[in-house]
CSV table of C-alpha atoms and ligand atoms in Angstrom, one decimal:
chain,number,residue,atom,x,y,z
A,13,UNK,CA,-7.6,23.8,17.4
A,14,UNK,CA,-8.6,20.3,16.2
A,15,UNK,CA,-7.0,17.1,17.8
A,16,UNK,CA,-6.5,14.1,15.9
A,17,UNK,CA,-5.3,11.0,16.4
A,18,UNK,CA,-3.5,9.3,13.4
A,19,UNK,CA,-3.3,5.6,13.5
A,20,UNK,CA,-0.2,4.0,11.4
A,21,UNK,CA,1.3,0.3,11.8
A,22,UNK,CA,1.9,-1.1,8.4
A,23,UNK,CA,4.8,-0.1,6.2
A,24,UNK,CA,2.2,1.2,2.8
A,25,UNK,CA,0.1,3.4,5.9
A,26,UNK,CA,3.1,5.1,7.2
A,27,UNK,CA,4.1,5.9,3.9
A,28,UNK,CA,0.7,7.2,3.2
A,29,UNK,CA,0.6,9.2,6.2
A,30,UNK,CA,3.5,11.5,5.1
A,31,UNK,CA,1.1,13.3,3.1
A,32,UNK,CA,-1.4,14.9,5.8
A,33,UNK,CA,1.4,15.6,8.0
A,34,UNK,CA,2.9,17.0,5.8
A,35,UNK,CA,-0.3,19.1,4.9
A,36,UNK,CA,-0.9,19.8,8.6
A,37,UNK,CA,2.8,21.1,9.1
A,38,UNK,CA,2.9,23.4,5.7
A,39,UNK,CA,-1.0,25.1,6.1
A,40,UNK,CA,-3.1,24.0,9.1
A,41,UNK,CA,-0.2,23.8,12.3
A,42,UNK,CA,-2.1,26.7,13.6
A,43,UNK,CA,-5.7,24.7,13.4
A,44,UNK,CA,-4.8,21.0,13.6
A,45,UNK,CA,-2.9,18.8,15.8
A,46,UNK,CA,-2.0,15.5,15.1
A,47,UNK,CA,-0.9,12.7,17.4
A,48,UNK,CA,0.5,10.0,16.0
A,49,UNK,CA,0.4,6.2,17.2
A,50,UNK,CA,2.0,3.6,15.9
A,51,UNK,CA,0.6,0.0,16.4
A,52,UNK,CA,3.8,-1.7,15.6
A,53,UNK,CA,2.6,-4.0,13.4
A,54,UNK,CA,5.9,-3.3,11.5
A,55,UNK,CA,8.8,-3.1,13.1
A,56,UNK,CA,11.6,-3.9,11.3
A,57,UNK,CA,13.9,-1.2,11.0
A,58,UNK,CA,13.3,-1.1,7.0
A,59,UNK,CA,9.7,-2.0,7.3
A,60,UNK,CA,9.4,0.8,9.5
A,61,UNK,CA,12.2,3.8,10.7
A,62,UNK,CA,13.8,4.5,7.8
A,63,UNK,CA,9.9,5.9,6.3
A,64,UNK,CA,9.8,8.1,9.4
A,65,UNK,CA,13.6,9.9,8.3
A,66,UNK,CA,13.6,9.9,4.6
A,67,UNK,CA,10.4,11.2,4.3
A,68,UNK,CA,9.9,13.5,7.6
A,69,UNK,CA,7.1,11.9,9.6
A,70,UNK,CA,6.5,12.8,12.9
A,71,UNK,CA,8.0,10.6,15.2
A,72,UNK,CA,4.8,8.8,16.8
A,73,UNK,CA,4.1,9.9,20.5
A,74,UNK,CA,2.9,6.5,21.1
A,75,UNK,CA,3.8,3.3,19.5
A,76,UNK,CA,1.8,0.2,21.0
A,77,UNK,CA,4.8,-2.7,19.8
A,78,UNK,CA,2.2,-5.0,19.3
A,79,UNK,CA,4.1,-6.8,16.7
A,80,UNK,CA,3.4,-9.7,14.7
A,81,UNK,CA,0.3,-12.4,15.5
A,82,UNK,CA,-2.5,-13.9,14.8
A,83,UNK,CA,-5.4,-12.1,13.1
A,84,UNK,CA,-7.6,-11.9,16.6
A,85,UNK,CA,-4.5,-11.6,18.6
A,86,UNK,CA,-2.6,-9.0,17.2
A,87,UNK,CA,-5.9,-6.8,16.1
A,88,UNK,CA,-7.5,-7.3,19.6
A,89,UNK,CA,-3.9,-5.5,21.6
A,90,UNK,CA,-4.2,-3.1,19.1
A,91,UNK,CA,-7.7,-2.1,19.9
A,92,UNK,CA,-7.4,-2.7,23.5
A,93,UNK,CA,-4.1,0.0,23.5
A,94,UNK,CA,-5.5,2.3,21.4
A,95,UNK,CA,-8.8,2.9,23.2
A,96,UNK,CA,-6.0,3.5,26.3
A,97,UNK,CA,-4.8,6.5,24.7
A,98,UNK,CA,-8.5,7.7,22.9
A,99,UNK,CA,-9.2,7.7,26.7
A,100,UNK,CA,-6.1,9.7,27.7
A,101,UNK,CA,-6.3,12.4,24.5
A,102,UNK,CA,-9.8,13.1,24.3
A,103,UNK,CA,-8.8,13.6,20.6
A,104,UNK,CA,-11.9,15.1,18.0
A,105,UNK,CA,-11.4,12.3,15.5
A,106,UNK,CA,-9.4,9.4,14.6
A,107,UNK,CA,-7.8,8.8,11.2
A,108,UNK,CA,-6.8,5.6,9.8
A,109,UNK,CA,-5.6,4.5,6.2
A,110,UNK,CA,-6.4,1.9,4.1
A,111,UNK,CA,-7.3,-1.9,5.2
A,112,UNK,CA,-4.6,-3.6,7.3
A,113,UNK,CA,-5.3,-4.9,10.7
A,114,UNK,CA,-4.4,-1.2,12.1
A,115,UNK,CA,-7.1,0.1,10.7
A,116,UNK,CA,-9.6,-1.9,11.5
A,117,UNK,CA,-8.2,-1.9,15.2
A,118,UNK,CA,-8.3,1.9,14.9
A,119,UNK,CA,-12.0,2.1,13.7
A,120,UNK,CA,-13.6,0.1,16.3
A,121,UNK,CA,-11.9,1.6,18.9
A,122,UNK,CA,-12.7,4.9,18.0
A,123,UNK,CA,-16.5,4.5,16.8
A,124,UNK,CA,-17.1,2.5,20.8
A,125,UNK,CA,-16.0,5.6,21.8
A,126,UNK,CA,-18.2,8.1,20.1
A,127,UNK,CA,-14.9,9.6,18.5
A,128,UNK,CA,-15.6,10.2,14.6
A,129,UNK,CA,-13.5,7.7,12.0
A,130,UNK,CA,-11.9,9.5,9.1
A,131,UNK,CA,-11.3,6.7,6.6
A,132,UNK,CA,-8.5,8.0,3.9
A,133,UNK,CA,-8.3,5.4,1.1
A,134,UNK,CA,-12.2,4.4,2.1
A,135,UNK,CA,-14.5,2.5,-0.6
A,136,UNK,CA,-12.0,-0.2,-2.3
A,137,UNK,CA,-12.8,-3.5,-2.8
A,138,UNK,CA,-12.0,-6.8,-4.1
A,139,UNK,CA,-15.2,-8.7,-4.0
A,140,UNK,CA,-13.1,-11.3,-2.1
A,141,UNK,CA,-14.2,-11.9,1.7
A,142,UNK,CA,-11.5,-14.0,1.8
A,143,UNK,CA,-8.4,-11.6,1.9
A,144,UNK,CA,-8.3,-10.0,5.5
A,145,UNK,CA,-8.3,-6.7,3.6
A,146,UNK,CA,-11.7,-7.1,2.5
A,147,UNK,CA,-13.2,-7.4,5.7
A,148,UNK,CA,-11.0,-4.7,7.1
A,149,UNK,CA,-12.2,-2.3,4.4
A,150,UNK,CA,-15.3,-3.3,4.7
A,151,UNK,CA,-15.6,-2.8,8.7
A,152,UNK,CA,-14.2,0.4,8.5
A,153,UNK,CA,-16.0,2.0,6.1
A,154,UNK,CA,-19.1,1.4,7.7
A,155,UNK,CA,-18.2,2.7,11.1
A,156,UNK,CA,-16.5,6.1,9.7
A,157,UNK,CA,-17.7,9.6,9.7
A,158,UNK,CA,-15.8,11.0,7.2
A,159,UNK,CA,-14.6,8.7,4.0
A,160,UNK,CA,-12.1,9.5,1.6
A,161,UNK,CA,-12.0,7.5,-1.4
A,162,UNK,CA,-8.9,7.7,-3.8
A,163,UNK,CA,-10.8,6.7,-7.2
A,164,UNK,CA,-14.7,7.0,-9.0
A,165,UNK,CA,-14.8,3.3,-8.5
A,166,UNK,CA,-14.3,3.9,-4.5
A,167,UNK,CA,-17.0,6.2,-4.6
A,168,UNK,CA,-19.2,4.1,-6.9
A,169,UNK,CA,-19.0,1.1,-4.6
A,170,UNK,CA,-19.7,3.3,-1.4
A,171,UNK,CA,-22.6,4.4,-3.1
A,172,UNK,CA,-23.5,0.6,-4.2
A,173,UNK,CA,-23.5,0.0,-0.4
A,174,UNK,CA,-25.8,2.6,0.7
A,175,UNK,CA,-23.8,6.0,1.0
A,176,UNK,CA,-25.2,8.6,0.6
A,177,UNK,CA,-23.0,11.1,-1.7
A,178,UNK,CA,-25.5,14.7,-1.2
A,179,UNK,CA,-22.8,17.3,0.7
A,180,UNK,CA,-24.1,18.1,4.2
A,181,UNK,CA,-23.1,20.5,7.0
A,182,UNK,CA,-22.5,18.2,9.8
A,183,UNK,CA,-20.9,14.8,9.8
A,184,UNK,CA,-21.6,11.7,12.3
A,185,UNK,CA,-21.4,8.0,12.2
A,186,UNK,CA,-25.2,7.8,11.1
A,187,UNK,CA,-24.9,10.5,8.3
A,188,UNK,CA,-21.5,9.7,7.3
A,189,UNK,CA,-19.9,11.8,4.2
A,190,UNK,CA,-17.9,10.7,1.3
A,191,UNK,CA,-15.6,12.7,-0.5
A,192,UNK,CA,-13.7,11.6,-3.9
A,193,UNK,CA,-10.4,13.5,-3.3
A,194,UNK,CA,-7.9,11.4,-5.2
A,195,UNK,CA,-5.0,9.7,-3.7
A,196,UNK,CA,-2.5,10.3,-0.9
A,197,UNK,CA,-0.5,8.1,-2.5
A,198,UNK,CA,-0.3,10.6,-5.7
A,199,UNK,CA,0.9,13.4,-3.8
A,200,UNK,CA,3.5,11.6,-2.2
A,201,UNK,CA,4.7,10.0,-5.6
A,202,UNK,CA,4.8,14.2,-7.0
A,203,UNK,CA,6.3,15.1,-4.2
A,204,UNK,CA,9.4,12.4,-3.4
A,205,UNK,CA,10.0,12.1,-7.2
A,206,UNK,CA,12.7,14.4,-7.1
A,207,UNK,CA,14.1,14.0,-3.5
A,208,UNK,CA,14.7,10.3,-5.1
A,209,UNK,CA,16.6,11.9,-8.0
A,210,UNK,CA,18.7,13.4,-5.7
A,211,UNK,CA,18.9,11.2,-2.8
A,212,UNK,CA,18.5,7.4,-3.5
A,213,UNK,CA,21.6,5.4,-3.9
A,214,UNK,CA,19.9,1.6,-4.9
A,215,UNK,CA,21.2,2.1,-8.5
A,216,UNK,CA,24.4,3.7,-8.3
A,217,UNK,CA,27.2,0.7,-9.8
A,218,UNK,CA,24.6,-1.6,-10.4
A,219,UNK,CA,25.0,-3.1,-14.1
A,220,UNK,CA,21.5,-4.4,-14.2
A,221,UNK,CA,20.2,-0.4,-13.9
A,222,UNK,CA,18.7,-0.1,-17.4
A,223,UNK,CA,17.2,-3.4,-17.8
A,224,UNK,CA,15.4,-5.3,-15.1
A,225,UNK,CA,11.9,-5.6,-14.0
A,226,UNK,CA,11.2,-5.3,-10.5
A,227,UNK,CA,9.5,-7.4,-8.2
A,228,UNK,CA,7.7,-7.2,-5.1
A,229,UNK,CA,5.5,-10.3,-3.4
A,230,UNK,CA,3.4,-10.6,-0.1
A,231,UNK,CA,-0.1,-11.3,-0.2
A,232,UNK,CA,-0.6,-14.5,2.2
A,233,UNK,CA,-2.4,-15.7,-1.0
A,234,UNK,CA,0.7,-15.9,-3.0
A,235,UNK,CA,3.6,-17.0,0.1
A,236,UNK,CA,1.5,-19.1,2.3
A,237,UNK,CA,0.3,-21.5,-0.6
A,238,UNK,CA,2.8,-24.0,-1.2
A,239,UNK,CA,1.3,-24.4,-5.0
A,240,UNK,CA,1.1,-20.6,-5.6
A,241,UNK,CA,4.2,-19.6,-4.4
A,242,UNK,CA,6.0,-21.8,-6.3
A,243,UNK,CA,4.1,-21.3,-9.4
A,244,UNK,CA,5.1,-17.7,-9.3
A,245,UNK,CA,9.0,-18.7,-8.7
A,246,UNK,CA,9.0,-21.1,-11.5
A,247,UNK,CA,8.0,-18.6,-13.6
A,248,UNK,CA,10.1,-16.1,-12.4
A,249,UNK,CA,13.1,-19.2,-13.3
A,250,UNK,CA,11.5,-19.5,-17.3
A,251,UNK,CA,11.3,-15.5,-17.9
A,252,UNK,CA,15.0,-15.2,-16.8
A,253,UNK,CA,15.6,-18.4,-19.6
A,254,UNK,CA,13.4,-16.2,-22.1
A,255,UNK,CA,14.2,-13.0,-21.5
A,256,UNK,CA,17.2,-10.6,-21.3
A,257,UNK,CA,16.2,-9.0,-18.5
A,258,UNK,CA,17.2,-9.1,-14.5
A,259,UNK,CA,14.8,-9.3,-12.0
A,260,UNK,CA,15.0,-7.0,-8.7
A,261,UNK,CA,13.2,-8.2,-5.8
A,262,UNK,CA,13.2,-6.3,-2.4
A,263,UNK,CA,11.7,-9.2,-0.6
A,264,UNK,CA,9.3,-8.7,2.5
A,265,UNK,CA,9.5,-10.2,5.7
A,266,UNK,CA,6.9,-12.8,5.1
A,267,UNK,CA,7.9,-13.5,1.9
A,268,UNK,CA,11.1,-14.0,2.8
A,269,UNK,CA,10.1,-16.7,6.1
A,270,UNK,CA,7.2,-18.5,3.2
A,271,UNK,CA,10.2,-18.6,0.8
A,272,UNK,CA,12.3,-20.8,3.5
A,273,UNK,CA,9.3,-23.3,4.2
A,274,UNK,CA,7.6,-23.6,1.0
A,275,UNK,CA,9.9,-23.3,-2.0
A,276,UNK,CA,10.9,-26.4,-4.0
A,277,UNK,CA,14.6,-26.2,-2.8
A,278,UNK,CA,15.9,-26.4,-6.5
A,279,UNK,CA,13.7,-23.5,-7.9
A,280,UNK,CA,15.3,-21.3,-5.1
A,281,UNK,CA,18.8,-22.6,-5.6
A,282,UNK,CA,18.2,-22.3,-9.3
A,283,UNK,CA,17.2,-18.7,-8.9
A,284,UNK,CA,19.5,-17.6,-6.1
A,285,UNK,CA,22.6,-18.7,-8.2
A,286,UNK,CA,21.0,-17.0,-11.6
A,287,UNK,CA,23.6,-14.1,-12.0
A,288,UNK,CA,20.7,-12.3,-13.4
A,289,UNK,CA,18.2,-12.4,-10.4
A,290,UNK,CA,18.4,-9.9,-7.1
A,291,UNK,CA,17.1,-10.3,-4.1
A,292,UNK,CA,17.7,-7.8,-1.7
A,293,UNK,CA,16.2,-6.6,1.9
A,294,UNK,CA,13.1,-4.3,1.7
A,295,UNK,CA,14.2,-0.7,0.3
A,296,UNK,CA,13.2,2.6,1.6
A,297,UNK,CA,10.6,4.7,-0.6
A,298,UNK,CA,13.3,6.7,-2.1
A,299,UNK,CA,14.9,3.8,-3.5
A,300,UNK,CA,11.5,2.3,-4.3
A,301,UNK,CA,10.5,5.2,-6.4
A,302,UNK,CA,14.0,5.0,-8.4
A,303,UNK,CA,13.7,1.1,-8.8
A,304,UNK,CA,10.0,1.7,-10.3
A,305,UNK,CA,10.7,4.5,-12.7
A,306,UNK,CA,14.1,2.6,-13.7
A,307,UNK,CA,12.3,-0.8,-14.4
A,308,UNK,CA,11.2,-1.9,-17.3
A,309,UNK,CA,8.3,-3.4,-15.8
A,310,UNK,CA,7.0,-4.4,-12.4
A,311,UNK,CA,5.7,-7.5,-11.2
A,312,UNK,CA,3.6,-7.6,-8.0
A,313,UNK,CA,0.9,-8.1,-5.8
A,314,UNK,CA,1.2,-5.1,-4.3
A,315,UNK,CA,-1.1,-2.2,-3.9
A,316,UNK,CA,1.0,0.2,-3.5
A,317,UNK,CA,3.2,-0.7,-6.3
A,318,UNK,CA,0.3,-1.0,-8.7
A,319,UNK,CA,-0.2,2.2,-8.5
A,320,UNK,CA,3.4,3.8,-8.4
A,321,UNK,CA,3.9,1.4,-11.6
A,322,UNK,CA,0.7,4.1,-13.4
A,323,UNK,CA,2.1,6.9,-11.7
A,324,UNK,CA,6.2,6.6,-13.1
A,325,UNK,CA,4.0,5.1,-16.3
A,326,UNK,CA,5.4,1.4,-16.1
A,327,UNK,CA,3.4,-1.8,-17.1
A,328,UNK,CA,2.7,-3.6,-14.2
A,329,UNK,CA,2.2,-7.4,-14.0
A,330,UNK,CA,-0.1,-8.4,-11.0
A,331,UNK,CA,0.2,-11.7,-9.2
A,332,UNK,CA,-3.6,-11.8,-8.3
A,333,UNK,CA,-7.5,-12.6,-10.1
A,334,UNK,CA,-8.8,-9.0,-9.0
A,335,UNK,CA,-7.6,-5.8,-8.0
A,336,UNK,CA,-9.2,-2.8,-6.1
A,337,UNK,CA,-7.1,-0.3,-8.7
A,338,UNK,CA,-9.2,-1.6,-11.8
A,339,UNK,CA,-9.4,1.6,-13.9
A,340,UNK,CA,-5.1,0.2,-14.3
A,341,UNK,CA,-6.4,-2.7,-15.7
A,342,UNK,CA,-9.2,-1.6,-17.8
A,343,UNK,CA,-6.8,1.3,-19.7
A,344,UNK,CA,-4.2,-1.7,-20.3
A,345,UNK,CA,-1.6,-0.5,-18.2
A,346,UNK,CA,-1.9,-3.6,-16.1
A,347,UNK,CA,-2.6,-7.1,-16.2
A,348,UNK,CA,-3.7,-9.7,-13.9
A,349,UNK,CA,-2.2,-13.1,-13.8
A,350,UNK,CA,-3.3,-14.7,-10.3
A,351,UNK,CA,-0.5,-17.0,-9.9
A,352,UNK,CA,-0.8,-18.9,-12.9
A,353,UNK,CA,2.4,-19.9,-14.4
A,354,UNK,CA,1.7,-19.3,-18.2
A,355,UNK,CA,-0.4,-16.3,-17.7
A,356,UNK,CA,2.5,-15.2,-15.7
A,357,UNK,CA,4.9,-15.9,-18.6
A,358,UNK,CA,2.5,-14.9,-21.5
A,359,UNK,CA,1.5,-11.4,-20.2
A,360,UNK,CA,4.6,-10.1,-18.9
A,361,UNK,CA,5.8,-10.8,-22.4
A,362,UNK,CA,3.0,-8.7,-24.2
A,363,UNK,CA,3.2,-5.9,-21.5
A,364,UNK,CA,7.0,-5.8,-22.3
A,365,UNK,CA,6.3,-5.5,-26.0
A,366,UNK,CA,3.1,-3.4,-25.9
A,367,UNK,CA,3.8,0.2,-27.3
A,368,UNK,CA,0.1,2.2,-27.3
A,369,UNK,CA,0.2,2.7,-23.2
A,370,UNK,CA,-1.9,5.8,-22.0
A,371,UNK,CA,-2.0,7.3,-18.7
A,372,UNK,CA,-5.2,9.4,-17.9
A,373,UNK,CA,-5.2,11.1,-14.7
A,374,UNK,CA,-7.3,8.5,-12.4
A,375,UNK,CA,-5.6,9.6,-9.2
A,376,UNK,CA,-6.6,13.2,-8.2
A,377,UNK,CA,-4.5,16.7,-8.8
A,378,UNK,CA,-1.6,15.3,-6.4
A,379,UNK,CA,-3.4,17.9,-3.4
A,380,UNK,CA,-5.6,15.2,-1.8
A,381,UNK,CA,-3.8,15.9,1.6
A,382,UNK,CA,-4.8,19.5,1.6
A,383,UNK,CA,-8.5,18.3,0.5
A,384,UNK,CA,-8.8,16.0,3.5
A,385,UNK,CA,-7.1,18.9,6.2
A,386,UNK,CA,-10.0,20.9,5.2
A,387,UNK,CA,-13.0,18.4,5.2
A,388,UNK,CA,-12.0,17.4,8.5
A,389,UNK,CA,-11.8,21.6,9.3
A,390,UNK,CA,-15.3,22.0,7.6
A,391,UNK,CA,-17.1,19.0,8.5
A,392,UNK,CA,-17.0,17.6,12.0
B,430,UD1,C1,0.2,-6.5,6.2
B,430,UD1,C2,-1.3,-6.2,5.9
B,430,UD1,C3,-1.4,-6.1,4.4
B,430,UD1,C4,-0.5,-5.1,3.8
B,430,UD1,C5,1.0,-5.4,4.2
B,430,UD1,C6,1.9,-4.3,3.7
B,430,UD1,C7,-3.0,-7.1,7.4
B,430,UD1,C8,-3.9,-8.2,7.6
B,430,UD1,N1,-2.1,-7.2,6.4
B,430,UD1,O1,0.5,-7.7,5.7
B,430,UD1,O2,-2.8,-5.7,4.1
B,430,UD1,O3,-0.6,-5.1,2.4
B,430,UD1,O4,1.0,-5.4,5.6
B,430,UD1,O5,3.2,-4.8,3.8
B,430,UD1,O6,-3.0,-6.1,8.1
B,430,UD1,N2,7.2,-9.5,9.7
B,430,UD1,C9,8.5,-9.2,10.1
B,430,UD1,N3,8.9,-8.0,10.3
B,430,UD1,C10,8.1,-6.9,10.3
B,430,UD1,C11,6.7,-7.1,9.9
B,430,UD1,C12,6.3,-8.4,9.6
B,430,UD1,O7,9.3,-10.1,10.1
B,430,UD1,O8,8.5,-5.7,10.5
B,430,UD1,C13,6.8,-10.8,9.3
B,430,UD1,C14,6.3,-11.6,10.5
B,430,UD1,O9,6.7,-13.0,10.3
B,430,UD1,C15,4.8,-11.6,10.3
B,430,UD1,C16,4.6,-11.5,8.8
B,430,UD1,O10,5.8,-10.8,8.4
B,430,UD1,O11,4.1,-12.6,10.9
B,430,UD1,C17,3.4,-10.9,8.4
B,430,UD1,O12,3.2,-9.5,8.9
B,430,UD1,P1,1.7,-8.9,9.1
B,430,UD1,O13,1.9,-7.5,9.5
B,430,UD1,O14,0.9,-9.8,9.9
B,430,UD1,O15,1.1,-9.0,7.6
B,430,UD1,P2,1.7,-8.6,6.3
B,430,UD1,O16,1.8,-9.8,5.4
B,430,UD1,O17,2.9,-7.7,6.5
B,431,UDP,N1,7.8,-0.1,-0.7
B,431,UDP,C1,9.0,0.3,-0.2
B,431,UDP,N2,10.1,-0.5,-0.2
B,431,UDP,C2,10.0,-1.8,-0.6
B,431,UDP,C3,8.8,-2.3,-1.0
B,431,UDP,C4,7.7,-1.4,-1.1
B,431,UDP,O1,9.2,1.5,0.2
B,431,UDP,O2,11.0,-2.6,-0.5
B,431,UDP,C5,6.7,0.8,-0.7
B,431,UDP,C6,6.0,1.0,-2.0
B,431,UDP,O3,6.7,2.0,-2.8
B,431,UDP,C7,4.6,1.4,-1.6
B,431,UDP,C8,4.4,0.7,-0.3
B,431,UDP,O4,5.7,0.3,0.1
B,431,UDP,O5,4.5,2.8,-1.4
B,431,UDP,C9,3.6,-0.5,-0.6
B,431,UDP,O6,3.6,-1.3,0.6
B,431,UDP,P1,3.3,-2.9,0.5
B,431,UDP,O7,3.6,-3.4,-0.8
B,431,UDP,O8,4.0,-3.5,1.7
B,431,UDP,O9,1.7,-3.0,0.9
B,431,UDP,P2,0.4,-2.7,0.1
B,431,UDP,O10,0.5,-1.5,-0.7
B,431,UDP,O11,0.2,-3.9,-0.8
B,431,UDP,O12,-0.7,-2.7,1.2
């Protein structure tokens, strides 16, 4: 039997991590064991428990409730509490997903430690040192044993940077191995498509159901500058002028503080009294899932909902200047606006009237859990 330790913190990572443990409890209970700790970077209830019910997580054994902070401050508790528990587990690797501040904390504690990192979502980038995300990527990637990526471009860039990609026997953090095993994220989308059907309730009585585009904004980018953020919101107050449509926006926590300090007080009375625009609290992934393959089209900034936008086939509008989920952009299923007021405007208009959308599979055969089990089986 194999120990590992799962590291989760961030709403997108616990999501994620539905997948393997879901994996592990379905074909490898008898040959894995995972142990789950939560940082607490999230904690709201809808940022955080109601992923753990609706989509049967295993309840953490550990949650560190480091909350919210300051980039040093909150990553540095993280690290120092989860070296505690690498200490008390002994565990034979540590996994962590994606590029949040989790992550990173999870990596460094792990590799001090001689534990192997297995990096699941490993080899994205931005090009941009400036987002936090970069640099948490980034550090991970290079301290992990075993990386994962979700797309050819992850695994082109990891080879840009030096991976090697020739299979071995043996794993460590000097001859790390890469795998291109698609996306977590995939499998979950497959696999909660139809529990939504069923299950999610966001739509029921709503008379905006067949004709809204759905929103979703956090990058500190976007709601910590005062000129972005309310470049975005004026355009969000000229598409419901040119358009028929209502907007949807489940609005993040730090969204929601940013909107408070830093929006031009009549924009935001001018859109909270539209009877066309919705804000509402965060929404569980259920209800995600039925608000993106209801919409007519998504606006976001958001990786996550990049992709679920391909994967339920809807155009996506992106509130940013790159993206690590190109091969979106490059088949013309999404477009990126930054926070530019026209572009914002102009594209969302010629997304909405496009008709020639494709939608090649760039995300793996929706079994990338059960890929991963097995690497980590096979190669440590
Ligand atoms: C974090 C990740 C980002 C990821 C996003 C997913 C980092 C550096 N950033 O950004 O990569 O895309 O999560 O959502 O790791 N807050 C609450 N309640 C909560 C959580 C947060 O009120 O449950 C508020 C707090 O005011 C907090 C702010 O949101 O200061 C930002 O939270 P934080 O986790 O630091 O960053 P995110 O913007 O959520
Ligand atoms: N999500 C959700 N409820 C919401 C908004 C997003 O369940 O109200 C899900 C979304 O479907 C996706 C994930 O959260 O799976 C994306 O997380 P987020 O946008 O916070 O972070 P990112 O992906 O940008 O790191």
């Amino acid at each position: 039997m194999k120990k590992i330790i799962t590291i989760i913190g961030a709403r997108p990572q616990i999501i994620k991590s539905s997948a393997i443990s879901r994996a592990i409890r379905n074909h490898y209970s008898n040959q894995l064991e995972e142990i789950i700790v939560h940082t607490g970077q999230h904690y709201d209830e809808n940022m955080s428990k109601v992923f753990f019910e609706e989509m049967e997580i295993p309840q953490p054994k550990y949650n560190l409730q480091v909350g919210s902070g300051n980039h040093g401050e909150q990553t540095a508790k993280m690290i120092e509490g989860i070296e505690k528990i690498i200490l008390t587990e002994n565990p034979d690797a540590l996994l962590v997903y994606g590029d949040t501040n989790s992550t990173v904390a999870g990596a460094l504690a792990a590799s001090k430690l001689h534990v192997p990192v297995v990096h699941v979502e490993a080899g994205l980038r931005s090009f941009q040192k400036r987002m936090p995300e970069e640099i948490n990527r980034i550090m991970c990637d290079h301290v992990s044993t075993l990386l994962f990526t979700p797309t050819e471009i992850g695994l082109k860039n990891l080879e840009k940077e030096g991976f090697s990609l020739l299979p071995a026997e043996h794993s460590t953090i000097d001859h790390p191995q890469v795998f291109h095993c698609g996306d977590v994220m995939y499998d979950n989308s497959l696999y909660f498509s139809s529990v939504s059907d069923e299950k999610a309730t966001v739509l029921q009585n709503q008379d905006w159901k067949s004709n809204y585009a759905l929103i979703t904004i956090h990058r500190d980018h976007n709601t910590d500058q005062k000129e972005n953020l309310n470049a975005i919101f004026k355009a969000f107050s000229q598409l419901l002028d040119e358009t028929d449509l209502h907007f949807v926006f489940p609005v993040h926590p730090r969204t929601k503080k940013k909107m408070a300090e830093l929006l031009n007080q009549v924009t935001l009375e001018q859109i909270q009294q539209h009877a066309r625009f919705h804000f509402i609290e965060p929404v569980g992934f259920l209800d995600m899932i039925a608000l993106e393959k209801n919409a007519k089209i998504v606006l976001t900034d958001s990786g996550g909902v990049q992709k679920e936008s391909y994967f339920f086939q809807k155009p996506c509008v992106i509130f940013r200047e790159e993206t690590e989920w190109l091969e979106i952009v490059e088949n013309g299923n999404a477009t990126l606006v930054g926070a530019h007021f026209d572009r914002i405007i102009s594209e969302t208009k010629r997304l909405l009237s496009k008709t020639d959308y494709t939608h090649p599979n760039f995300y793996g055969d929706g079994k990338a859990a059960e890929f991963i089990c097995t690497c980590i089986l096979d190669k440590m």
